[in-house]
C-alpha cells in the first residue's frame, strides 16, 4: 500500500509512505518537509517506519530527513553519489532557499543504525525486517542528478522515481550533476523497461504507469 503525503516546503513535493499490509511496517520515501505531519500520519495508522529511502539529495526531498530519522531512530538509504548532495548546499540547492541544508555522512560502515546513511549501489535490495519478502531494488538512474535512483518493488508492482520522470515530463538537467543525454538513457533503459502496469510515484506529479509513458 502506498500513501502520498504532499509536503509544503519552499516548493511542494510528494513524500510517500510505502507500507506492507501484512506487518503494518514499511518505508518513508523523500520527506521533503513537514516532519511532524508525516510522523502523525504514520502514527495515527499505527505503522512502523523502518527506514527512509531517498530518490536523490535535492533539498525538496530531504528537508524533513534529519528530524524524522532522529524521531524514529531509523537509518536512511541513498545511492552512494548522494553523499555529496546531502552535505553540500550548492548540490542540494538549499543555498538558494534561504535555509541551507548540510547533512554530513557521519558513518560509512553501512550499519542500519539510527541516523546512519546507508550508501547503496545499483541493484542493491532493501528488505523490510518485519517481512523480508517486501523489498525494493535500487535502480541507479542518473541524469536529473548524479545520485538519482528509482526504488522498485516488483511485489507491489510500483516504483518511486523521484524527479527522473513525471506524468507529463522529465526531470530538469541544468542543476549540478545533471545531464540530458544521461537522463534520456536512464529513462529509456531502466524505467520504461519495467513491466507496463508498474505504477510510478514521482516527486512532483500524480501517479502514472510505465505503459502510459514514452520518451
Ligand atoms: Zn530534484
PDB file of C-alpha atoms and ligand atoms in Angstrom:
ATOM      1  CA  UNK A   1       0.000   0.000   0.000  1.00  0.00           C
ATOM      2  CA  UNK A   2       1.265   3.449  -0.851  1.00  0.00           C
ATOM      3  CA  UNK A   3       0.044   6.759   0.575  1.00  0.00           C
ATOM      4  CA  UNK A   4       1.040  10.089  -0.953  1.00  0.00           C
ATOM      5  CA  UNK A   5       1.694  12.873   1.546  1.00  0.00           C
ATOM      6  CA  UNK A   6       2.082  16.268  -0.121  1.00  0.00           C
ATOM      7  CA  UNK A   7       4.707  18.360   1.672  1.00  0.00           C
ATOM      8  CA  UNK A   8       4.780  22.136   1.600  1.00  0.00           C
ATOM      9  CA  UNK A   9       8.316  23.421   1.983  1.00  0.00           C
ATOM     10  CA  UNK A  10       9.994  26.003  -0.268  1.00  0.00           C
ATOM     11  CA  UNK A  11       8.321  24.101  -3.105  1.00  0.00           C
ATOM     12  CA  UNK A  12       5.637  21.411  -2.963  1.00  0.00           C
ATOM     13  CA  UNK A  13       6.877  17.823  -3.050  1.00  0.00           C
ATOM     14  CA  UNK A  14       5.370  14.335  -2.721  1.00  0.00           C
ATOM     15  CA  UNK A  15       6.502  12.174   0.187  1.00  0.00           C
ATOM     16  CA  UNK A  16       5.252   8.576   0.283  1.00  0.00           C
ATOM     17  CA  UNK A  17       4.556   6.014   2.948  1.00  0.00           C
ATOM     18  CA  UNK A  18       5.057   2.563   1.436  1.00  0.00           C
ATOM     19  CA  UNK A  19       3.535   0.040   3.834  1.00  0.00           C
ATOM     20  CA  UNK A  20       3.418  -3.767   3.917  1.00  0.00           C
ATOM     21  CA  UNK A  21      -0.201  -4.555   4.779  1.00  0.00           C
ATOM     22  CA  UNK A  22       0.710  -7.895   6.402  1.00  0.00           C
ATOM     23  CA  UNK A  23       3.057  -6.465   9.022  1.00  0.00           C
ATOM     24  CA  UNK A  24       1.986  -2.819   9.214  1.00  0.00           C
ATOM     25  CA  UNK A  25       5.625  -1.844   8.736  1.00  0.00           C
ATOM     26  CA  UNK A  26       7.166  -0.014   5.825  1.00  0.00           C
ATOM     27  CA  UNK A  27       9.315   2.766   4.427  1.00  0.00           C
ATOM     28  CA  UNK A  28       9.086   6.524   4.041  1.00  0.00           C
ATOM     29  CA  UNK A  29      10.238   7.937   0.714  1.00  0.00           C
ATOM     30  CA  UNK A  30      11.504  11.521   0.199  1.00  0.00           C
ATOM     31  CA  UNK A  31      10.382  13.509   3.262  1.00  0.00           C
ATOM     32  CA  UNK A  32      10.727  16.981   1.738  1.00  0.00           C
ATOM     33  CA  UNK A  33       9.234  18.958   4.636  1.00  0.00           C
ATOM     34  CA  UNK A  34       6.530  18.791   7.305  1.00  0.00           C
ATOM     35  CA  UNK A  35       8.170  16.174   9.532  1.00  0.00           C
ATOM     36  CA  UNK A  36       5.528  16.489  12.224  1.00  0.00           C
ATOM     37  CA  UNK A  37       2.621  15.878   9.841  1.00  0.00           C
ATOM     38  CA  UNK A  38       4.324  12.824   8.306  1.00  0.00           C
ATOM     39  CA  UNK A  39       5.050  11.372  11.746  1.00  0.00           C
ATOM     40  CA  UNK A  40       1.483  11.990  12.904  1.00  0.00           C
ATOM     41  CA  UNK A  41       0.061  10.385   9.776  1.00  0.00           C
ATOM     42  CA  UNK A  42       2.094   7.188  10.246  1.00  0.00           C
ATOM     43  CA  UNK A  43       1.454   7.073  13.995  1.00  0.00           C
ATOM     44  CA  UNK A  44      -2.291   7.555  13.558  1.00  0.00           C
ATOM     45  CA  UNK A  45      -2.344   4.379  11.414  1.00  0.00           C
ATOM     46  CA  UNK A  46      -0.050   2.542  13.884  1.00  0.00           C
ATOM     47  CA  UNK A  47       2.500   1.936  11.138  1.00  0.00           C
ATOM     48  CA  UNK A  48       6.146   1.244  11.970  1.00  0.00           C
ATOM     49  CA  UNK A  49       8.555   3.021   9.652  1.00  0.00           C
ATOM     50  CA  UNK A  50      11.825   1.079   9.434  1.00  0.00           C
ATOM     51  CA  UNK A  51      13.838   3.435   7.225  1.00  0.00           C
ATOM     52  CA  UNK A  52      13.746   6.449   4.916  1.00  0.00           C
ATOM     53  CA  UNK A  53      14.546   5.970   1.230  1.00  0.00           C
ATOM     54  CA  UNK A  54      15.809   8.954  -0.772  1.00  0.00           C
ATOM     55  CA  UNK A  55      15.476   9.074  -4.564  1.00  0.00           C
ATOM     56  CA  UNK A  56      18.117  11.845  -4.602  1.00  0.00           C
ATOM     57  CA  UNK A  57      19.578  14.538  -2.396  1.00  0.00           C
ATOM     58  CA  UNK A  58      17.812  17.725  -3.553  1.00  0.00           C
ATOM     59  CA  UNK A  59      16.601  19.970  -0.713  1.00  0.00           C
ATOM     60  CA  UNK A  60      12.922  19.488  -1.527  1.00  0.00           C
ATOM     61  CA  UNK A  61      13.271  15.722  -0.951  1.00  0.00           C
ATOM     62  CA  UNK A  62      15.384  15.808   2.222  1.00  0.00           C
ATOM     63  CA  UNK A  63      14.106  18.819   4.185  1.00  0.00           C
ATOM     64  CA  UNK A  64      12.478  16.727   6.935  1.00  0.00           C
ATOM     65  CA  UNK A  65      15.069  13.915   6.899  1.00  0.00           C
ATOM     66  CA  UNK A  66      17.113  14.832   9.978  1.00  0.00           C
ATOM     67  CA  UNK A  67      14.066  15.429  12.166  1.00  0.00           C
ATOM     68  CA  UNK A  68      12.413  12.185  11.117  1.00  0.00           C
ATOM     69  CA  UNK A  69      15.386   9.831  11.464  1.00  0.00           C
ATOM     70  CA  UNK A  70      16.049  11.337  14.902  1.00  0.00           C
ATOM     71  CA  UNK A  71      12.407  10.949  15.955  1.00  0.00           C
ATOM     72  CA  UNK A  72      12.080   7.290  14.931  1.00  0.00           C
ATOM     73  CA  UNK A  73      15.762   6.330  15.425  1.00  0.00           C
ATOM     74  CA  UNK A  74      15.976   4.877  11.937  1.00  0.00           C
ATOM     75  CA  UNK A  75      18.562   4.840   9.146  1.00  0.00           C
ATOM     76  CA  UNK A  76      18.152   6.222   5.639  1.00  0.00           C
ATOM     77  CA  UNK A  77      19.161   4.862   2.255  1.00  0.00           C
ATOM     78  CA  UNK A  78      20.507   6.746  -0.755  1.00  0.00           C
ATOM     79  CA  UNK A  79      22.726   5.993  -3.738  1.00  0.00           C
ATOM     80  CA  UNK A  80      26.426   6.390  -2.965  1.00  0.00           C
ATOM     81  CA  UNK A  81      26.668   9.551  -5.100  1.00  0.00           C
ATOM     82  CA  UNK A  82      24.128  11.183  -2.774  1.00  0.00           C
ATOM     83  CA  UNK A  83      26.710  11.830  -0.053  1.00  0.00           C
ATOM     84  CA  UNK A  84      27.852  14.918  -1.981  1.00  0.00           C
ATOM     85  CA  UNK A  85      24.287  16.226  -2.401  1.00  0.00           C
ATOM     86  CA  UNK A  86      23.334  15.721   1.236  1.00  0.00           C
ATOM     87  CA  UNK A  87      26.382  17.522   2.565  1.00  0.00           C
ATOM     88  CA  UNK A  88      26.755  20.317   0.001  1.00  0.00           C
ATOM     89  CA  UNK A  89      24.102  23.048  -0.108  1.00  0.00           C
ATOM     90  CA  UNK A  90      25.050  24.034  -3.664  1.00  0.00           C
ATOM     91  CA  UNK A  91      24.491  20.484  -4.867  1.00  0.00           C
ATOM     92  CA  UNK A  92      21.256  20.020  -2.897  1.00  0.00           C
ATOM     93  CA  UNK A  93      20.193  23.548  -3.985  1.00  0.00           C
ATOM     94  CA  UNK A  94      19.185  24.633  -0.481  1.00  0.00           C
ATOM     95  CA  UNK A  95      21.672  27.526  -0.763  1.00  0.00           C
ATOM     96  CA  UNK A  96      19.033  29.244  -2.937  1.00  0.00           C
ATOM     97  CA  UNK A  97      16.169  28.790  -0.449  1.00  0.00           C
ATOM     98  CA  UNK A  98      17.446  30.828   2.499  1.00  0.00           C
ATOM     99  CA  UNK A  99      17.513  27.693   4.657  1.00  0.00           C
ATOM    100  CA  UNK A 100      20.730  25.827   3.977  1.00  0.00           C
ATOM    101  CA  UNK A 101      20.790  22.063   4.470  1.00  0.00           C
ATOM    102  CA  UNK A 102      24.041  20.202   5.067  1.00  0.00           C
ATOM    103  CA  UNK A 103      23.816  16.617   6.278  1.00  0.00           C
ATOM    104  CA  UNK A 104      27.283  15.174   6.836  1.00  0.00           C
ATOM    105  CA  UNK A 105      27.703  11.428   6.403  1.00  0.00           C
ATOM    106  CA  UNK A 106      28.751  10.578   9.940  1.00  0.00           C
ATOM    107  CA  UNK A 107      29.483   6.924   9.380  1.00  0.00           C
ATOM    108  CA  UNK A 108      30.227   4.882   6.299  1.00  0.00           C
ATOM    109  CA  UNK A 109      30.142   1.482   7.982  1.00  0.00           C
ATOM    110  CA  UNK A 110      26.704   0.909   6.377  1.00  0.00           C
ATOM    111  CA  UNK A 111      25.214  -0.484   9.580  1.00  0.00           C
ATOM    112  CA  UNK A 112      21.476   0.226   9.697  1.00  0.00           C
ATOM    113  CA  UNK A 113      21.570   2.123  12.984  1.00  0.00           C
ATOM    114  CA  UNK A 114      19.841   5.301  13.982  1.00  0.00           C
ATOM    115  CA  UNK A 115      20.572   8.302  11.788  1.00  0.00           C
ATOM    116  CA  UNK A 116      23.097   6.426   9.675  1.00  0.00           C
ATOM    117  CA  UNK A 117      23.321   6.922   5.939  1.00  0.00           C
ATOM    118  CA  UNK A 118      23.227   3.614   4.105  1.00  0.00           C
ATOM    119  CA  UNK A 119      25.052   4.253   0.839  1.00  0.00           C
ATOM    120  CA  UNK A 120      23.806   1.948  -1.899  1.00  0.00           C
ATOM    121  CA  UNK A 121      24.894   0.824  -5.340  1.00  0.00           C
ATOM    122  CA  UNK A 122      22.841  -0.042  -8.389  1.00  0.00           C
ATOM    123  CA  UNK A 123      20.979  -3.317  -7.827  1.00  0.00           C
ATOM    124  CA  UNK A 124      21.112  -3.275  -4.024  1.00  0.00           C
ATOM    125  CA  UNK A 125      17.935  -4.587  -2.369  1.00  0.00           C
ATOM    126  CA  UNK A 126      16.349  -3.159   0.781  1.00  0.00           C
ATOM    127  CA  UNK A 127      14.247  -5.675   2.668  1.00  0.00           C
ATOM    128  CA  UNK A 128      11.664  -4.919   5.324  1.00  0.00           C
ATOM    129  CA  UNK A 129      12.777  -6.523   8.586  1.00  0.00           C
ATOM    130  CA  UNK A 130       9.155  -7.277   9.555  1.00  0.00           C
ATOM    131  CA  UNK A 131       8.591  -9.086   6.243  1.00  0.00           C
ATOM    132  CA  UNK A 132      11.693  -9.704   4.079  1.00  0.00           C
ATOM    133  CA  UNK A 133       9.524 -10.518   1.063  1.00  0.00           C
ATOM    134  CA  UNK A 134       8.536  -6.857   0.991  1.00  0.00           C
ATOM    135  CA  UNK A 135      11.613  -5.493  -0.765  1.00  0.00           C
ATOM    136  CA  UNK A 136      12.703  -2.699  -3.069  1.00  0.00           C
ATOM    137  CA  UNK A 137      15.611  -2.683  -5.514  1.00  0.00           C
ATOM    138  CA  UNK A 138      17.616   0.470  -6.101  1.00  0.00           C
ATOM    139  CA  UNK A 139      17.961   1.189  -9.805  1.00  0.00           C
ATOM    140  CA  UNK A 140      20.531   3.944 -10.409  1.00  0.00           C
ATOM    141  CA  UNK A 141      19.029   6.416 -12.914  1.00  0.00           C
ATOM    142  CA  UNK A 142      21.446   9.374 -13.164  1.00  0.00           C
ATOM    143  CA  UNK A 143      20.579  12.395 -15.306  1.00  0.00           C
ATOM    144  CA  UNK A 144      18.473  14.723 -13.151  1.00  0.00           C
ATOM    145  CA  UNK A 145      21.306  14.393 -10.609  1.00  0.00           C
ATOM    146  CA  UNK A 146      24.253  12.011 -10.299  1.00  0.00           C
ATOM    147  CA  UNK A 147      22.604  10.212  -7.384  1.00  0.00           C
ATOM    148  CA  UNK A 148      19.069   9.910  -8.805  1.00  0.00           C
ATOM    149  CA  UNK A 149      17.601   6.469  -8.257  1.00  0.00           C
ATOM    150  CA  UNK A 150      14.385   4.546  -8.601  1.00  0.00           C
ATOM    151  CA  UNK A 151      13.222   2.227  -5.801  1.00  0.00           C
ATOM    152  CA  UNK A 152      11.349  -0.647  -7.449  1.00  0.00           C
ATOM    153  CA  UNK A 153       9.086  -3.061  -5.567  1.00  0.00           C
ATOM    154  CA  UNK A 154       8.146  -5.849  -8.022  1.00  0.00           C
ATOM    155  CA  UNK A 155       5.833  -7.494  -5.456  1.00  0.00           C
ATOM    156  CA  UNK A 156       3.759  -4.330  -5.127  1.00  0.00           C
ATOM    157  CA  UNK A 157       4.159  -3.524  -8.854  1.00  0.00           C
ATOM    158  CA  UNK A 158       5.284   0.025  -8.201  1.00  0.00           C
ATOM    159  CA  UNK A 159       8.377   2.210  -8.213  1.00  0.00           C
ATOM    160  CA  UNK A 160       9.382   5.526  -6.668  1.00  0.00           C
ATOM    161  CA  UNK A 161      11.041   7.598  -9.372  1.00  0.00           C
ATOM    162  CA  UNK A 162      11.776  10.927  -7.676  1.00  0.00           C
ATOM    163  CA  UNK A 163      12.440  13.611 -10.286  1.00  0.00           C
ATOM    164  CA  UNK A 164      13.641  11.285 -13.049  1.00  0.00           C
ATOM    165  CA  UNK A 165      10.260  11.185 -14.815  1.00  0.00           C
ATOM    166  CA  UNK A 166       6.828  12.734 -14.228  1.00  0.00           C
ATOM    167  CA  UNK A 167       3.341  12.037 -15.556  1.00  0.00           C
ATOM    168  CA  UNK A 168       3.808  14.759 -18.180  1.00  0.00           C
ATOM    169  CA  UNK A 169       7.525  15.399 -18.362  1.00  0.00           C
ATOM    170  CA  UNK A 170      11.041  14.524 -17.300  1.00  0.00           C
ATOM    171  CA  UNK A 171      13.430  15.876 -14.696  1.00  0.00           C
ATOM    172  CA  UNK A 172      15.381  19.111 -15.083  1.00  0.00           C
ATOM    173  CA  UNK A 173      19.025  18.645 -16.049  1.00  0.00           C
ATOM    174  CA  UNK A 174      20.506  22.127 -15.573  1.00  0.00           C
ATOM    175  CA  UNK A 175      21.396  21.678 -11.893  1.00  0.00           C
ATOM    176  CA  UNK A 176      24.792  20.418 -10.614  1.00  0.00           C
ATOM    177  CA  UNK A 177      25.444  16.899 -11.859  1.00  0.00           C
ATOM    178  CA  UNK A 178      22.565  16.967 -14.336  1.00  0.00           C
ATOM    179  CA  UNK A 179      22.949  15.686 -17.904  1.00  0.00           C
ATOM    180  CA  UNK A 180      20.216  15.421 -20.528  1.00  0.00           C
ATOM    181  CA  UNK A 181      21.650  12.566 -22.605  1.00  0.00           C
ATOM    182  CA  UNK A 182      22.264  10.554 -19.433  1.00  0.00           C
ATOM    183  CA  UNK A 183      18.695  11.183 -18.232  1.00  0.00           C
ATOM    184  CA  UNK A 184      17.222  10.005 -21.551  1.00  0.00           C
ATOM    185  CA  UNK A 185      19.326   6.844 -21.368  1.00  0.00           C
ATOM    186  CA  UNK A 186      18.256   6.183 -17.775  1.00  0.00           C
ATOM    187  CA  UNK A 187      14.556   6.593 -18.607  1.00  0.00           C
ATOM    188  CA  UNK A 188      14.706   4.553 -21.804  1.00  0.00           C
ATOM    189  CA  UNK A 189      16.868   1.698 -20.487  1.00  0.00           C
ATOM    190  CA  UNK A 190      15.942   1.486 -16.804  1.00  0.00           C
ATOM    191  CA  UNK A 191      12.457   2.935 -16.218  1.00  0.00           C
ATOM    192  CA  UNK A 192      10.428   2.286 -19.361  1.00  0.00           C
ATOM    193  CA  UNK A 193      11.743  -1.309 -19.414  1.00  0.00           C
ATOM    194  CA  UNK A 194       9.857  -2.099 -16.185  1.00  0.00           C
ATOM    195  CA  UNK A 195       6.566  -4.021 -16.627  1.00  0.00           C
ATOM    196  CA  UNK A 196       3.915  -1.815 -18.305  1.00  0.00           C
ATOM    197  CA  UNK A 197       1.490  -1.965 -15.366  1.00  0.00           C
ATOM    198  CA  UNK A 198       4.107  -0.753 -12.853  1.00  0.00           C
ATOM    199  CA  UNK A 199       2.761   2.333 -11.056  1.00  0.00           C
ATOM    200  CA  UNK A 200       5.319   5.147 -10.898  1.00  0.00           C
ATOM    201  CA  UNK A 201       5.230   7.556  -7.967  1.00  0.00           C
ATOM    202  CA  UNK A 202       7.131  10.778  -8.676  1.00  0.00           C
ATOM    203  CA  UNK A 203       8.221  13.727  -6.581  1.00  0.00           C
ATOM    204  CA  UNK A 204       6.052  16.285  -8.344  1.00  0.00           C
ATOM    205  CA  UNK A 205       3.174  14.705 -10.286  1.00  0.00           C
ATOM    206  CA  UNK A 206       0.201  12.394  -9.961  1.00  0.00           C
ATOM    207  CA  UNK A 207       0.981   8.652 -10.182  1.00  0.00           C
ATOM    208  CA  UNK A 208       1.078   7.069 -13.637  1.00  0.00           C
ATOM    209  CA  UNK A 209       2.091   3.747 -15.164  1.00  0.00           C
ATOM    210  CA  UNK A 210       5.050   2.735 -17.293  1.00  0.00           C
ATOM    211  CA  UNK A 211       2.627   1.848 -20.084  1.00  0.00           C
ATOM    212  CA  UNK A 212       1.251   5.405 -20.176  1.00  0.00           C
ATOM    213  CA  UNK A 213       4.662   6.909 -20.910  1.00  0.00           C
ATOM    214  CA  UNK A 214       7.133   7.093 -23.729  1.00  0.00           C
ATOM    215  CA  UNK A 215      10.085   9.373 -24.302  1.00  0.00           C
TER     216      UNK A 215
HETATM  217 ZN1  LIG B   1      15.273  17.083  -7.763  1.00  0.00          ZN
END
